[in-house]
Coordinates of C-alpha atoms in Angstrom, one line a residue:
M11 CA 0.0 0.0 0.0
R12 CA 1.1 3.5 -0.7
L13 CA 1.7 5.9 2.1
A14 CA -1.0 8.2 0.8
D15 CA -3.5 5.3 0.9
I16 CA -2.6 4.5 4.5
G17 CA -3.0 8.2 5.4
R18 CA -6.4 8.3 3.8
M19 CA -7.6 5.1 5.6
C20 CA -6.2 6.7 8.9
I21 CA -8.4 9.8 8.4
D22 CA -11.5 7.8 7.5
N23 CA -11.1 5.5 10.5
L24 CA -10.8 8.5 12.9
K25 CA -13.9 10.1 11.3
R26 CA -15.9 6.9 11.7
R27 CA -15.5 7.0 15.4
K28 CA -15.7 10.8 16.0
G29 CA -17.0 10.6 19.6
R30 CA -14.2 8.3 20.7
T31 CA -11.6 10.2 18.7
I32 CA -12.7 13.6 20.2
L33 CA -12.6 12.3 23.7
T34 CA -9.1 10.8 23.2
V35 CA -7.8 14.0 21.6
L36 CA -9.4 15.9 24.5
G37 CA -7.3 13.9 27.0
V38 CA -4.1 14.6 25.0
F39 CA -5.0 18.3 24.7
I40 CA -5.5 18.6 28.5
G41 CA -2.2 16.9 29.2
C42 CA -0.3 19.1 26.6
T43 CA -1.9 22.3 27.9
S44 CA -1.0 21.3 31.5
I45 CA 2.6 20.8 30.6
V46 CA 3.0 24.0 28.5
V47 CA 1.2 26.3 30.9
M48 CA 3.0 25.0 34.0
V49 CA 6.4 25.1 32.3
S50 CA 5.7 28.5 31.0
I51 CA 5.1 29.8 34.5
G52 CA 8.5 28.5 35.5
I53 CA 10.0 30.3 32.5
G54 CA 8.1 33.4 33.4
M55 CA 9.6 33.2 36.9
K56 CA 13.1 33.0 35.4
E57 CA 12.4 36.0 33.1
S58 CA 11.3 38.1 36.1
Q59 CA 14.5 37.0 38.0
D60 CA 16.7 38.0 35.0
Q61 CA 15.0 41.4 34.8
M62 CA 15.5 41.9 38.5
L63 CA 19.2 41.0 38.3
A64 CA 19.6 43.1 35.1
S65 CA 18.2 46.1 37.0
M66 CA 20.8 45.6 39.7
G67 CA 23.7 46.1 37.2
D68 CA 25.9 44.3 34.8
L69 CA 26.0 40.6 35.7
S70 CA 29.4 40.1 34.2
I71 CA 31.2 42.6 36.5
I72 CA 33.2 41.5 39.6
E73 CA 33.9 44.0 42.3
V74 CA 37.4 43.4 43.8
N75 CA 38.3 44.8 47.3
Q76 CA 41.4 44.6 49.4
G77 CA 42.3 41.2 50.8
Y78 CA 44.6 39.7 53.4
G79 CA 46.6 37.0 51.7
D80 CA 45.9 33.9 49.7
M81 CA 46.7 31.7 52.7
G82 CA 44.9 33.7 55.3
N83 CA 48.2 34.7 56.9
G84 CA 47.0 38.2 57.5
E85 CA 49.4 39.9 55.1
E86 CA 47.6 42.8 53.4
V87 CA 47.1 42.4 49.6
K88 CA 46.8 45.9 48.1
L89 CA 44.9 47.1 45.1
D90 CA 47.6 48.8 43.2
D91 CA 48.8 49.1 39.6
A92 CA 50.4 45.6 39.8
A93 CA 47.1 44.2 40.8
V94 CA 45.4 45.9 37.9
E95 CA 47.9 44.4 35.4
S96 CA 47.5 40.9 37.0
F97 CA 43.8 41.1 36.5
R98 CA 44.1 42.2 32.9
A99 CA 46.4 39.2 32.2
M100 CA 43.8 36.7 33.3
E101 CA 42.0 34.6 30.8
G102 CA 38.4 35.5 30.3
V103 CA 38.8 39.2 31.4
E104 CA 37.5 41.8 29.0
A105 CA 38.2 45.0 30.9
V106 CA 39.5 46.3 34.2
M107 CA 38.4 49.5 35.9
P108 CA 40.5 50.7 38.9
K109 CA 38.7 53.3 41.1
V110 CA 39.9 55.5 43.9
S111 CA 37.6 57.7 46.1
L112 CA 38.5 61.1 47.4
N113 CA 38.4 60.3 51.1
L114 CA 39.3 63.5 53.0
E115 CA 39.0 64.4 56.7
Y116 CA 38.0 67.8 55.6
P117 CA 34.4 69.0 54.7
I118 CA 33.7 69.3 51.0
R119 CA 31.3 71.8 49.5
M120 CA 30.2 72.4 45.9
T121 CA 28.7 75.6 44.6
T122 CA 27.5 77.0 41.3
G123 CA 25.5 79.9 39.8
I124 CA 25.9 83.6 40.3
N125 CA 27.4 84.4 43.7
D126 CA 27.4 80.7 44.5
R127 CA 23.6 80.7 44.7
Y128 CA 23.3 76.9 44.5
Y129 CA 25.2 74.7 46.9
C130 CA 25.7 71.0 47.9
D131 CA 27.4 70.0 51.1
W132 CA 28.2 66.4 50.1
V133 CA 29.5 64.6 47.0
E134 CA 31.2 61.3 46.1
I135 CA 34.2 62.0 43.9
V136 CA 35.9 59.1 42.2
G137 CA 39.0 58.8 40.1
M138 CA 39.0 56.0 37.5
D139 CA 40.5 54.8 34.3
T140 CA 38.2 56.8 32.1
E141 CA 39.6 55.1 28.9
A142 CA 38.1 51.8 30.0
M143 CA 34.5 53.2 30.6
E144 CA 33.2 52.2 27.2
A145 CA 34.5 48.6 27.5
M146 CA 33.0 48.4 31.0
G147 CA 29.6 49.3 29.7
Y148 CA 29.2 52.9 31.1
E149 CA 26.4 54.6 29.2
L150 CA 26.5 58.4 28.6
L151 CA 23.3 60.4 28.5
D152 CA 25.0 63.5 27.2
G153 CA 28.5 64.8 26.4
K154 CA 31.7 62.8 26.4
V155 CA 34.1 61.0 28.7
P156 CA 36.5 63.4 30.4
G157 CA 40.2 63.3 29.4
K158 CA 43.2 63.6 31.6
T159 CA 43.0 67.5 31.7
A160 CA 42.7 68.7 35.3
G161 CA 39.2 69.9 36.2
E162 CA 37.3 67.8 33.7
V163 CA 34.7 65.5 35.3
L164 CA 31.8 63.3 34.4
A165 CA 28.6 63.9 36.5
G166 CA 26.2 61.3 37.8
Q167 CA 22.7 61.3 36.3
Y168 CA 21.1 63.0 39.3
L169 CA 24.0 65.1 40.7
A170 CA 22.2 68.4 40.1
Y171 CA 19.3 67.3 42.3
N172 CA 21.6 67.4 45.3
F173 CA 21.9 71.2 45.1
Y174 CA 19.9 73.6 47.2
D175 CA 18.9 77.2 46.4
S176 CA 20.3 79.5 49.1
L177 CA 17.7 82.2 48.1
L178 CA 14.6 80.1 48.8
P179 CA 13.1 79.1 52.2
E180 CA 13.7 75.7 53.6
G181 CA 11.3 73.1 52.2
R182 CA 11.2 74.9 48.8
N183 CA 14.9 75.2 48.2
Y184 CA 15.4 71.9 46.4
V185 CA 13.9 70.0 43.4
D186 CA 12.6 66.6 44.5
R187 CA 13.6 63.9 42.0
W188 CA 11.1 61.4 43.5
V189 CA 7.9 62.6 42.0
G190 CA 5.8 59.4 42.3
Y191 CA 4.2 56.9 40.0
D192 CA 1.4 57.0 37.4
E193 CA -1.7 54.7 37.3
Q194 CA 0.3 52.0 35.5
G195 CA 3.0 52.0 38.1
N196 CA 5.6 53.8 36.0
E197 CA 7.9 56.3 37.7
L198 CA 7.0 59.8 36.7
P199 CA 9.9 62.0 35.4
P200 CA 11.1 64.7 37.8
D201 CA 11.1 68.4 37.1
D202 CA 14.3 69.9 35.7
P203 CA 17.0 70.8 38.3
F204 CA 18.0 74.4 39.1
F205 CA 20.8 74.3 36.6
D206 CA 22.3 72.3 33.7
P207 CA 25.7 70.8 34.8
M208 CA 26.8 70.6 31.2
K209 CA 26.4 74.4 30.8
T210 CA 27.3 75.6 34.3
P211 CA 30.8 75.3 35.9
I212 CA 30.8 73.8 39.4
N213 CA 33.1 75.0 42.1
L214 CA 34.7 72.4 44.5
E215 CA 35.7 73.8 47.9
V216 CA 37.7 71.9 50.6
D217 CA 37.7 73.6 54.0
M218 CA 40.9 72.8 55.9
S219 CA 40.6 75.5 58.6
D220 CA 41.7 74.4 62.0
G221 CA 40.0 77.1 64.1
T222 CA 42.9 79.5 64.2
T223 CA 44.0 79.5 60.6
E224 CA 41.7 79.7 57.6
K225 CA 42.7 77.3 54.8
K226 CA 40.5 76.6 51.9
Y227 CA 41.2 75.1 48.5
R228 CA 38.8 76.0 45.7
T229 CA 38.9 74.9 42.1
E230 CA 36.5 75.0 39.1
L231 CA 35.3 71.7 37.6
K232 CA 34.0 71.4 34.1
V233 CA 31.4 68.7 33.4
T234 CA 32.0 67.1 30.1
G235 CA 29.3 64.5 30.2
I236 CA 26.4 62.9 32.2
T237 CA 26.5 59.2 32.8
K238 CA 23.4 57.0 33.2
E239 CA 22.7 55.8 36.8
D240 CA 24.0 52.2 37.3
Y241 CA 24.4 51.2 41.0
G242 CA 26.2 48.0 39.8
K243 CA 29.1 50.2 38.7
G244 CA 29.0 52.5 41.7
W245 CA 26.9 55.1 43.6
E246 CA 28.8 57.9 41.8
T247 CA 26.9 57.1 38.5
S248 CA 23.8 58.5 40.3
E249 CA 24.9 61.4 42.4
G250 CA 28.7 61.7 42.2
L251 CA 31.5 63.0 40.1
M252 CA 34.1 61.0 38.1
M253 CA 37.5 62.0 36.8
S254 CA 40.6 60.4 35.5
V255 CA 43.1 58.9 37.9
D256 CA 45.7 61.5 36.8
S257 CA 43.2 64.3 37.6
M258 CA 42.6 62.7 41.0
K259 CA 46.3 62.7 41.7
A260 CA 46.6 66.3 40.7
L261 CA 43.6 67.2 42.9
M262 CA 44.9 65.4 46.0
S263 CA 48.4 66.9 45.5
K264 CA 46.9 70.5 45.5
I265 CA 44.8 69.8 48.6
K266 CA 47.9 68.5 50.4
E267 CA 49.9 71.5 49.3
V268 CA 47.3 73.9 50.7
S269 CA 46.9 71.9 53.9
G270 CA 50.6 72.2 54.5
A271 CA 51.2 68.4 54.5
V272 CA 54.8 67.3 53.9
P273 CA 55.1 65.7 50.4
S274 CA 55.9 62.1 50.3
P275 CA 57.3 59.8 47.5
K276 CA 54.2 57.7 48.0
D277 CA 51.9 60.5 46.9
N278 CA 52.3 59.4 43.3
K279 CA 51.5 55.8 44.1
I280 CA 47.8 55.1 44.5
T281 CA 46.1 52.3 46.3
Y282 CA 42.7 51.9 44.7
S283 CA 39.6 51.6 46.9
T284 CA 38.1 49.1 44.5
I285 CA 38.7 47.5 41.1
L286 CA 35.9 46.4 38.7
V287 CA 36.7 43.4 36.5
K288 CA 34.5 42.6 33.6
A289 CA 34.4 39.0 32.3
S290 CA 34.1 38.5 28.5
D291 CA 31.1 36.3 29.0
I292 CA 28.7 35.8 31.9
S293 CA 29.5 32.0 31.9
L294 CA 33.2 32.9 32.8
V295 CA 32.3 35.1 35.8
S296 CA 32.7 32.2 38.3
E297 CA 36.0 31.1 36.9
V298 CA 37.5 34.7 36.8
E299 CA 36.2 35.4 40.3
S300 CA 37.8 32.2 41.6
S301 CA 41.1 33.2 40.1
I302 CA 41.0 36.6 41.8
K303 CA 40.1 35.1 45.1
G304 CA 43.1 32.7 44.7
L305 CA 45.3 35.8 44.8
G306 CA 43.9 36.7 48.2
Y307 CA 41.5 39.5 47.2
N308 CA 37.9 39.8 48.4
T309 CA 35.3 39.8 45.6
Y310 CA 31.6 40.4 45.1
S311 CA 29.5 39.7 42.1
M312 CA 25.9 38.7 41.2
E313 CA 27.1 35.2 40.2
S314 CA 26.2 33.4 43.5
M315 CA 22.8 35.1 43.6
R316 CA 22.2 34.3 39.9
E317 CA 23.1 30.7 40.2
S318 CA 20.9 30.1 43.3
M319 CA 17.9 31.8 41.5
E320 CA 18.5 29.8 38.3
E321 CA 18.6 26.6 40.4
S322 CA 15.4 27.5 42.1
A323 CA 13.7 28.3 38.8
R324 CA 14.8 25.0 37.3
Q325 CA 13.4 23.1 40.3
V326 CA 10.1 24.9 39.9
Q327 CA 10.0 24.1 36.2
L328 CA 10.7 20.4 36.9
M329 CA 8.0 20.3 39.5
L330 CA 5.4 22.1 37.4
G331 CA 6.4 20.1 34.3
G332 CA 6.1 16.8 36.3
L333 CA 2.5 17.7 37.4
G334 CA 1.6 18.4 33.7
A335 CA 3.3 15.1 32.6
I336 CA 0.9 13.2 34.9
S337 CA -2.0 14.5 32.8
L338 CA -0.3 13.5 29.6
F339 CA 0.4 10.1 31.0
V340 CA -3.3 9.6 31.7
A341 CA -4.0 10.7 28.2
A342 CA -1.5 8.1 26.9
I343 CA -3.5 5.4 28.8
G344 CA -6.6 6.7 27.0
I345 CA -4.9 6.4 23.6
T346 CA -3.9 2.8 24.3
N347 CA -7.4 1.9 25.5
T348 CA -8.9 3.5 22.4
M349 CA -6.6 1.7 20.0
I350 CA -7.1 -1.7 21.7
M351 CA -10.9 -1.3 21.5
S352 CA -10.5 -0.2 17.9
I353 CA -8.6 -3.4 17.1
S354 CA -11.3 -5.5 18.8
E355 CA -13.9 -3.9 16.6
R356 CA -11.9 -4.1 13.4
T357 CA -10.5 -7.6 13.8
R358 CA -12.5 -8.8 10.7
E359 CA -11.2 -5.8 8.8
I360 CA -7.6 -6.7 9.7
G361 CA -8.2 -10.2 8.5
I362 CA -9.5 -9.0 5.1
M363 CA -6.5 -6.7 4.7
K364 CA -4.2 -9.6 5.3
A365 CA -6.1 -11.8 2.9
L366 CA -5.8 -9.2 0.2
G367 CA -2.1 -9.3 0.6
C368 CA -1.4 -6.2 2.7
Y369 CA 2.0 -6.2 4.3
V370 CA 2.2 -6.6 8.1
R371 CA 4.3 -3.4 8.2
D372 CA 1.4 -1.5 6.4
I373 CA -1.1 -2.7 9.0
R374 CA 1.2 -1.7 11.8
L375 CA 1.9 1.7 10.2
L376 CA -1.9 2.3 9.9
F377 CA -2.5 1.9 13.6
L378 CA 0.6 3.8 14.5
M379 CA -0.5 6.6 12.2
E380 CA -3.9 6.8 13.9
A381 CA -2.3 7.0 17.3
G382 CA 0.2 9.6 16.1
A383 CA -2.6 11.7 14.5
I384 CA -4.5 11.7 17.8
G385 CA -1.3 12.9 19.6
L386 CA -0.7 15.6 16.9
M387 CA -4.2 17.0 17.0
G388 CA -4.1 17.1 20.8
G389 CA -0.7 18.8 20.8
I390 CA -1.7 21.5 18.3
I391 CA -5.0 22.3 20.1
G392 CA -3.2 22.2 23.4
C393 CA -0.6 24.7 22.2
V394 CA -3.2 27.1 20.9
I395 CA -5.2 27.0 24.1
S396 CA -2.0 27.4 26.1
L397 CA -1.2 30.6 24.2
L398 CA -4.7 32.0 25.0
L399 CA -4.4 31.1 28.7
S400 CA -0.9 32.6 28.8
V401 CA -2.2 35.9 27.3
I402 CA -5.1 36.0 29.8
I403 CA -2.8 35.2 32.8
N404 CA -0.3 38.0 31.7
L405 CA -3.1 40.5 31.1
F406 CA -4.3 39.9 34.7
A407 CA -0.8 40.2 36.0
M408 CA -0.3 43.5 34.1
G409 CA -3.6 44.8 35.5
A410 CA -5.2 45.2 32.1
M411 CA -8.1 43.0 32.9
G412 CA -8.9 45.0 36.0
S413 CA -9.0 48.3 34.2
M414 CA -11.4 47.9 31.3
D415 CA -12.2 51.6 30.8
G416 CA -10.4 51.8 27.5
G417 CA -10.7 48.2 26.6
I418 CA -7.9 45.8 25.9
S419 CA -5.8 47.1 23.1
G420 CA -3.8 45.1 20.5
E421 CA -0.6 46.5 22.0
M422 CA -1.6 45.1 25.5
I423 CA -2.2 41.6 23.9
L424 CA 1.1 41.8 22.1
Q425 CA 3.0 42.8 25.3
A426 CA 1.3 39.9 27.1
L427 CA 2.4 37.5 24.4
M428 CA 5.8 38.8 23.4
G429 CA 6.8 40.9 26.4
G430 CA 8.7 44.2 26.2
E431 CA 10.9 46.6 28.1
G432 CA 9.6 47.0 31.7
I433 CA 7.0 44.2 31.1
S434 CA 7.1 41.4 33.6
R435 CA 5.2 38.3 32.4
V436 CA 4.0 35.5 34.6
S437 CA 3.7 33.0 31.8
V438 CA 6.2 32.8 28.9
I439 CA 5.8 30.4 26.1
P440 CA 8.8 30.3 23.7
L441 CA 8.5 28.7 20.2
Q442 CA 10.8 25.9 21.3
L443 CA 8.4 24.9 24.1
M444 CA 5.4 24.7 21.7
A445 CA 7.5 22.7 19.2
F446 CA 8.6 20.3 22.0
A447 CA 5.0 20.0 23.2
I448 CA 3.7 19.0 19.8
V449 CA 6.5 16.6 19.1
F450 CA 6.2 15.1 22.6
S451 CA 2.4 14.6 22.1
V452 CA 3.0 12.8 18.8
F453 CA 5.7 10.7 20.5
V454 CA 3.2 9.8 23.4
G455 CA 0.6 8.8 20.8
L456 CA 3.1 6.6 18.9
V457 CA 4.3 4.9 22.1
S458 CA 0.8 4.4 23.3
G459 CA -0.2 2.9 19.9
Y460 CA 2.8 0.6 19.5
Y461 CA 1.4 -2.3 21.7
P462 CA -2.1 -2.2 20.0
A463 CA -0.4 -2.1 16.6
N464 CA 1.7 -5.1 17.3
K465 CA -1.3 -6.9 18.6
A466 CA -3.2 -6.2 15.4
V467 CA -0.5 -7.7 13.1
K468 CA -0.3 -10.9 15.2
I469 CA -3.9 -11.8 14.6
P470 CA -4.0 -14.7 12.1
A471 CA -5.8 -13.8 8.9
L472 CA -8.2 -16.9 9.0
E473 CA -9.2 -16.3 12.6
A474 CA -9.7 -12.6 11.9
I475 CA -12.0 -13.2 9.0
K476 CA -14.2 -15.6 11.0
H477 CA -14.4 -13.0 13.8
E478 CA -18.0 -11.6 14.2

């Protein structure tokens, strides 16, 4: 028999027993839907975890701090230029960013505007390798990275909001950057600050007065760019100032000169407060971090948190997938039962097929094709229903079902189905999951139909023809 003839007979046989076929397909569809929806919830959980980790910063960055020896012998391991070069030489390292903070025992004040109208009594000033900022993933909102020229700095995204207006009464002398949220839960943009740091020079003043002698160092800073807030790279990206290491050395030297401190040969040697190391791939973070720890340094990264969250998500997916698999197993039993009953009813038909010279393999293929077709139909219907359920679940999670004033738009449905920036979905169904569900449903059908198919081909032709 030709394959097309066997396929036609398969469709005709399924049509003749519509009620039984529909009920069997229903069992497969329920099992397939259970697996897809439950696994999709586990995938949705992982997507939410990834979004949360991404909002906390670059997952491939390792923060290195001062340590005390690789053997725990208490010997201090410094973060100096030698350490920077050793990190750069490690396999799997893409970029290294040494950072040093301006830690002074004197009060710092920043002013700007006519007659120093606007002031700020606190600021985080950090010197860093500005040439490595692009490789480290720093994002500029405006301007450019400062060079090594003294006085050039990069401002954090919200630095200007830390300034007060000395001409306004208390309570109204600052611009609040925390405005609130809209009805959809999105953060509202704040009002513009008192001044634009890119267009207004900022004065840095260090007060070293000791009560008897007035000593102040004042210098003008020029903001060359504004960086996007990223706490994973440091607090200074939000409300601080960043400059090159050379500019930091020059600034510290001037402050010491004004303070009257005796110059030291060590002044030109910097011990960094922290060093950021960026792995070339997120899968190499653990290996690079272990190598750095082996040198005796203390490290911090998102790797341990990411691994534990991924393990938790995998366990949830296995648990939910196992519950769905039980439903599909019950459906497999239903397919087996349907095929066995079909053989009992069609024993005479099988005998006639054998008497007409049909090959045993064709008869086996016919029954396997029927079982596989039931699995295929159940899998396809299950995936379609799973997509609908996923969209409904995500719309509820997004709050779209609760606010029906403007109706559910096509954009909402697309976001519930495909996701988007700032959209957290509870249920996520990738194409691979649907393809797997359909293939698995067909496989379950074939496995369930294998025993009945073998039973059919073993019936002797003469006995089958005599069967009533």
